Short mmCIF file of C-alpha atoms and ligand atoms in Angstrom, two decimals:
data_model
loop_
_atom_site.label_atom_id
_atom_site.label_comp_id
_atom_site.label_asym_id
_atom_site.label_seq_id
_atom_site.Cartn_x
_atom_site.Cartn_y
_atom_site.Cartn_z
CA MET A 1 93.81 125.59 107.29
CA LYS A 2 92.08 124.02 103.93
CA GLU A 3 88.64 123.08 104.22
CA PHE A 4 88.72 119.25 104.87
CA SER A 5 87.58 116.64 102.13
CA ALA A 6 87.35 112.63 103.03
CA LEU A 7 88.86 110.51 101.32
CA GLU A 8 87.39 107.07 100.80
CA ILE A 9 88.86 103.39 100.42
CA ASN A 10 86.40 101.15 99.36
CA GLY A 11 87.01 97.31 98.75
CA LEU A 12 90.86 97.42 96.92
CA ARG A 13 92.11 94.91 95.26
CA LYS A 14 95.35 93.99 93.36
CA ASN A 15 96.61 91.39 91.93
CA ILE A 16 100.22 90.73 91.11
CA LEU A 17 101.69 87.86 88.85
CA GLN A 18 104.09 85.72 90.63
CA GLN A 19 106.23 82.89 89.23
CA ASP A 20 103.92 83.39 86.13
CA GLU A 21 100.52 82.63 88.42
CA TRP A 22 97.44 85.53 88.98
CA LYS A 23 98.12 85.76 92.95
CA CYS A 24 96.34 88.58 95.25
CA LEU A 25 98.26 90.93 97.12
CA PHE A 26 95.79 92.10 98.84
CA SER A 27 91.94 92.62 98.69
CA GLY A 28 89.07 93.95 100.81
CA VAL A 29 91.32 97.09 101.85
CA THR A 30 88.34 99.47 102.97
CA ALA A 31 89.70 103.01 105.34
CA ARG A 32 88.13 105.95 105.35
CA LEU A 33 90.46 109.86 106.62
CA THR A 34 87.28 111.67 107.79
CA GLU A 35 89.17 114.10 109.66
CA PRO A 36 93.05 115.69 109.16
CA SER A 37 94.99 113.10 110.61
CA ILE A 38 98.85 111.25 110.14
CA ILE A 39 98.16 107.88 109.79
CA ALA A 40 100.73 104.97 110.43
CA LEU A 41 100.85 102.56 107.66
CA LEU A 42 102.58 99.29 109.62
CA GLY A 43 102.84 95.46 108.01
CA LEU A 44 105.68 93.22 107.60
CA SER A 45 107.79 93.79 104.49
CA GLY A 46 106.34 92.72 101.22
CA GLN A 47 102.61 93.17 102.13
CA GLY A 48 101.28 95.59 99.89
CA LYS A 49 102.49 98.73 101.63
CA SER A 50 103.85 101.01 99.04
CA THR A 51 101.56 99.44 96.42
CA LEU A 52 98.27 100.37 98.49
CA LEU A 53 99.51 103.92 98.77
CA ARG A 54 100.74 104.09 95.18
CA ILE A 55 96.77 103.00 94.39
CA ILE A 56 96.09 106.22 96.40
CA GLY A 57 98.32 108.24 95.10
CA MET A 58 97.71 107.18 91.12
CA LEU A 59 100.41 106.02 90.32
CA ASP A 60 99.37 102.23 89.91
CA ALA A 61 95.75 100.79 89.68
CA ALA A 62 93.72 98.70 91.46
CA ASP A 63 91.83 95.30 90.10
CA GLU A 64 88.47 95.99 92.08
CA GLY A 65 87.31 98.87 94.62
CA THR A 66 87.13 103.17 94.25
CA ILE A 67 88.69 105.64 95.69
CA GLN A 68 86.59 108.54 96.02
CA TYR A 69 87.91 111.77 97.33
CA GLU A 70 85.93 115.45 97.96
CA GLY A 71 83.09 112.85 96.75
CA ARG A 72 84.10 112.37 93.95
CA LEU A 73 85.28 108.91 91.84
CA ALA A 74 89.21 108.96 91.06
CA SER A 75 88.27 108.12 87.63
CA GLU A 76 86.34 111.20 86.94
CA TRP A 77 89.81 113.31 88.19
CA SER A 78 92.34 113.77 85.87
CA PRO A 79 95.68 112.19 87.26
CA GLN A 80 97.65 115.47 87.16
CA ALA A 81 94.45 116.96 89.25
CA TRP A 82 94.31 114.32 91.53
CA ARG A 83 98.10 114.97 92.60
CA LYS A 84 98.48 117.77 92.97
CA LYS A 85 95.60 116.70 95.97
CA VAL A 86 97.29 113.32 97.10
CA CYS A 87 100.83 113.77 96.71
CA TYR A 88 102.88 110.37 97.00
CA VAL A 89 106.81 110.68 98.21
CA ALA A 90 108.78 107.84 97.03
CA GLN A 91 111.16 105.85 99.89
CA HIS A 92 113.69 106.60 96.74
CA ALA A 93 113.69 110.01 95.73
CA VAL A 94 113.43 110.89 92.35
CA MET A 95 115.59 114.32 90.92
CA LEU A 96 114.49 115.76 88.07
CA GLU A 97 117.33 116.58 85.70
CA GLY A 98 119.09 119.78 87.18
CA SER A 99 120.00 122.24 89.90
CA VAL A 100 118.55 122.18 93.34
CA GLU A 101 117.25 125.49 92.62
CA HIS A 102 114.85 123.69 89.43
CA ASN A 103 113.93 120.86 91.22
CA LEU A 104 111.83 122.99 94.27
CA GLN A 105 110.60 125.51 91.28
CA THR A 106 109.39 122.33 89.04
CA VAL A 107 106.18 122.46 91.03
CA SER A 108 105.22 126.02 90.82
CA LEU A 109 106.70 125.61 86.77
CA LEU A 110 104.08 122.62 86.52
CA HIS A 111 101.47 124.78 88.12
CA ARG A 112 101.86 128.03 86.84
CA THR A 113 102.32 129.92 90.43
CA PRO A 114 105.15 132.42 91.75
CA PHE A 115 107.85 130.28 93.70
CA ASN A 116 107.48 130.80 97.14
CA GLU A 117 111.06 130.83 97.46
CA SER A 118 111.06 132.28 101.21
CA LEU A 119 109.56 129.27 101.59
CA ALA A 120 111.92 126.85 100.09
CA ALA A 121 114.08 128.35 101.70
CA GLU A 122 112.19 127.80 105.18
CA LEU A 123 111.49 124.22 104.79
CA LEU A 124 114.96 123.33 103.70
CA ARG A 125 116.66 125.10 106.81
CA ASP A 126 113.73 122.82 108.78
CA VAL A 127 115.18 119.50 107.51
CA GLY A 128 118.77 120.71 107.69
CA LEU A 129 119.39 120.91 104.25
CA ASP A 130 120.23 124.86 105.13
CA TYR A 131 123.88 124.24 103.53
CA LEU A 132 122.87 123.07 100.75
CA ASP A 133 124.60 124.68 97.47
CA TRP A 134 120.90 125.81 94.64
CA ASN A 135 123.01 125.51 92.17
CA LYS A 136 124.26 122.10 92.91
CA LYS A 137 123.56 119.43 90.38
CA ALA A 138 120.41 117.47 91.98
CA SER A 139 121.76 114.09 91.21
CA ASP A 140 124.91 114.70 93.52
CA LEU A 141 123.17 114.55 96.23
CA SER A 142 123.48 112.01 99.05
CA GLY A 143 121.05 110.04 99.30
CA GLY A 144 119.25 111.56 102.11
CA GLU A 145 119.80 114.91 100.98
CA LYS A 146 117.60 113.98 97.68
CA GLN A 147 115.15 112.25 100.05
CA ARG A 148 114.80 115.68 102.33
CA LEU A 149 114.61 117.52 98.90
CA ALA A 150 111.84 115.15 97.38
CA LEU A 151 109.57 115.89 100.65
CA VAL A 152 110.62 119.54 100.69
CA ARG A 153 109.14 119.89 96.93
CA SER A 154 106.11 118.24 97.87
CA LEU A 155 105.27 120.31 100.69
CA LEU A 156 105.70 123.39 98.24
CA MET A 157 102.93 122.20 95.78
CA LYS A 158 100.73 122.10 99.64
CA PRO A 159 99.05 118.65 98.72
CA GLN A 160 95.84 117.93 101.01
CA ILE A 161 97.47 114.13 101.58
CA LEU A 162 101.03 113.29 101.44
CA LEU A 163 101.54 109.61 101.05
CA LEU A 164 105.03 109.37 103.08
CA ASP A 165 106.41 105.66 101.69
CA GLU A 166 109.77 105.30 104.40
CA ILE A 167 110.78 108.35 103.53
CA THR A 168 113.37 108.67 106.68
CA ALA A 169 114.86 105.52 106.07
CA SER A 170 118.70 106.47 104.69
CA LEU A 171 118.55 109.58 107.25
CA ASP A 172 120.89 109.77 110.24
CA LEU A 173 118.66 110.85 113.63
CA GLN A 174 118.79 114.20 114.38
CA SER A 175 117.49 114.75 110.48
CA LYS A 176 114.98 111.89 111.03
CA GLN A 177 113.84 113.84 113.83
CA SER A 178 113.61 117.08 112.37
CA VAL A 179 111.93 115.87 109.67
CA GLU A 180 109.61 113.91 112.13
CA GLN A 181 108.73 117.24 113.75
CA LEU A 182 108.39 120.05 110.70
CA LEU A 183 105.54 117.22 109.92
CA LYS A 184 104.04 117.36 112.86
CA LEU A 185 103.95 121.41 112.65
CA TRP A 186 102.82 120.49 108.66
CA HIS A 187 99.77 118.68 109.79
CA SER A 188 98.42 121.03 112.39
CA LYS A 189 99.42 124.29 110.68
CA GLU A 190 98.04 123.26 107.30
CA GLY A 191 95.68 120.52 108.97
CA THR A 192 97.64 118.33 106.15
CA SER A 193 96.31 113.97 106.14
CA MET A 194 99.49 111.89 106.11
CA ILE A 195 99.43 108.33 105.21
CA TRP A 196 102.84 107.24 106.30
CA VAL A 197 104.27 104.53 105.62
CA THR A 198 107.29 103.21 107.72
CA HIS A 199 108.92 100.74 110.17
CA ASP A 200 109.60 102.07 112.46
CA LEU A 201 107.83 101.79 115.36
CA GLU A 202 108.73 104.61 118.10
CA GLN A 203 108.11 107.07 114.55
CA ALA A 204 104.81 106.05 113.95
CA ARG A 205 104.37 106.03 117.43
CA TYR A 206 105.51 109.36 118.02
CA THR A 207 103.88 111.18 114.68
CA SER A 208 100.48 109.20 114.08
CA GLN A 209 97.17 109.13 115.11
CA ARG A 210 96.12 106.13 113.83
CA ILE A 211 96.92 102.56 112.45
CA TRP A 212 96.59 100.89 109.57
CA PHE A 213 97.51 97.67 110.40
CA MET A 214 98.32 95.48 107.02
CA ALA A 215 98.53 91.47 107.44
CA ASN A 216 96.60 88.42 106.03
CA HIS A 217 96.63 89.87 102.51
CA THR A 218 94.07 93.37 103.79
CA LEU A 219 93.64 95.71 105.75
CA LEU A 220 93.30 93.99 109.12
CA GLU A 221 93.54 96.98 112.17
CA ASP A 222 92.35 100.41 111.78
CA ARG A 223 92.53 101.59 115.22
CA SER A 224 93.66 104.87 117.22
CA THR A 225 97.50 104.35 117.56
CA LYS A 226 96.93 104.17 121.57
CA ASP A 227 94.64 101.57 121.23
CA PHE A 228 97.41 99.73 118.89
CA PHE A 229 100.45 99.33 120.79
CA GLU A 230 98.52 98.48 123.86
CA ARG A 231 95.88 96.32 122.76
CA PRO A 232 96.07 95.04 118.77
CA ASP A 233 92.98 93.34 117.83
CA SER A 234 94.60 90.17 116.17
CA GLU A 235 97.10 87.76 117.45
CA ILE A 236 98.88 88.45 114.06
CA GLY A 237 99.15 92.37 115.33
CA ARG A 238 100.76 91.04 119.39
CA GLN A 239 103.39 89.17 117.20
CA PHE A 240 103.89 92.38 114.89
CA LEU A 241 104.25 94.14 117.73
CA GLN A 242 106.31 91.39 119.36
CA VAL A 243 108.87 91.12 116.41
CA SER A 244 109.27 94.55 115.82
CA LYS A 245 110.10 95.67 119.10
CA GLY A 246 113.11 92.91 119.18
CA ASP A 247 114.18 94.38 115.87
CA GLU A 248 114.69 98.16 117.32
CA GLY A 249 115.67 96.82 120.46
CA VAL A 250 112.72 98.25 122.08
CA SER A 251 111.55 97.02 125.80
CA ASP A 252 107.83 96.87 127.11
CA GLU A 253 107.23 99.85 129.06
N1 LIG B 301 103.14 95.24 89.29
C1 LIG B 301 103.59 93.87 89.89
N2 LIG B 301 103.98 93.61 89.69
C2 LIG B 301 104.50 91.82 90.52
N3 LIG B 301 104.48 92.14 91.63
C3 LIG B 301 104.26 93.38 91.98
C4 LIG B 301 103.86 94.31 91.97
N4 LIG B 301 103.47 95.38 92.70
C5 LIG B 301 104.01 95.04 93.50
N5 LIG B 301 104.67 93.04 93.33
C6 LIG B 301 104.91 92.64 94.94
O1 LIG B 301 104.10 93.28 95.93
C7 LIG B 301 104.76 92.26 96.81
C8 LIG B 301 104.19 93.83 97.63
O2 LIG B 301 105.29 94.69 97.29
P1 LIG B 301 105.15 96.04 98.43
O3 LIG B 301 106.51 97.00 97.59
O4 LIG B 301 103.79 96.67 98.15
O5 LIG B 301 105.35 96.07 99.70
P2 LIG B 301 105.71 96.36 101.22
O6 LIG B 301 104.81 96.34 102.22
O7 LIG B 301 105.66 98.21 100.93
O8 LIG B 301 106.98 95.95 101.32
P3 LIG B 301 108.30 96.76 102.05
O9 LIG B 301 108.05 97.21 103.60
O10 LIG B 301 109.24 96.00 102.18
O11 LIG B 301 108.53 97.97 101.27
C9 LIG B 301 106.69 92.11 96.95
O12 LIG B 301 106.63 90.86 96.40
C10 LIG B 301 105.91 93.03 95.04
O13 LIG B 301 107.09 92.07 94.56
MG1 LIG B 302 107.63 99.02 100.32
#
């Protein structure tokens, strides 16, 4: 297991242009990852979860605030070095040109490290893609296959922090559960932290130790998963759980 380094997010603000006017999407977003953990990032659609994740992954810029990793500000890192450690996995996976194998090898080509073919095969098996022909054009895969291939591609890089953006959204139940199990196992084996955006409350409850809940244009709650589901601090948190449970058809325990 790798030595743990803290991620510190301080006072992040993001403004967006809406109908020719600058509006605050979120501000005062402050949080720390002080031990290897799986965080579920929850909130209604449009709160800025993906935007926050992309800022943490250095794929978007904040208007205010700072992020530090390993005690150094993000601005002191090259984006490439940062993204090797803090890796964003998108909801709609982007495949590189060429074959499945080429996509799997990208990371080693990029970082000039040997390609770990047996780990790639093992991970593909774990996410239910053992049947995949490695010579197939990656752009011809289905949405769910692309999502899982993108995840495997990111795991092969062995980042310290994975930023997961609704990565099981287009998966059938069995594949979704395989991915959840793999990521939980990977977390305990490798010590990789995960900030995992999901609208699936059962998934959040099953996989995460902490909840970051976005509402009211900020990160409103940062609590243990158990506490959040038992007693959200805010009225808006309570409403969110009620409405989301209704959506999922999940009844109170
Ligand atoms: N660069 C940008 N310029 C203008 N608007 C933006 C920009 N980035 C994000 N937005 C807007 O900010 C809002 C939040 O977007 P975001 O995708 O981060 O929300 P989300 O919480 O991930 O929602 P969902 O749960 O639906 O995925 C959206 O209305 C989006 O259109
Ligand atoms: Mg989103």
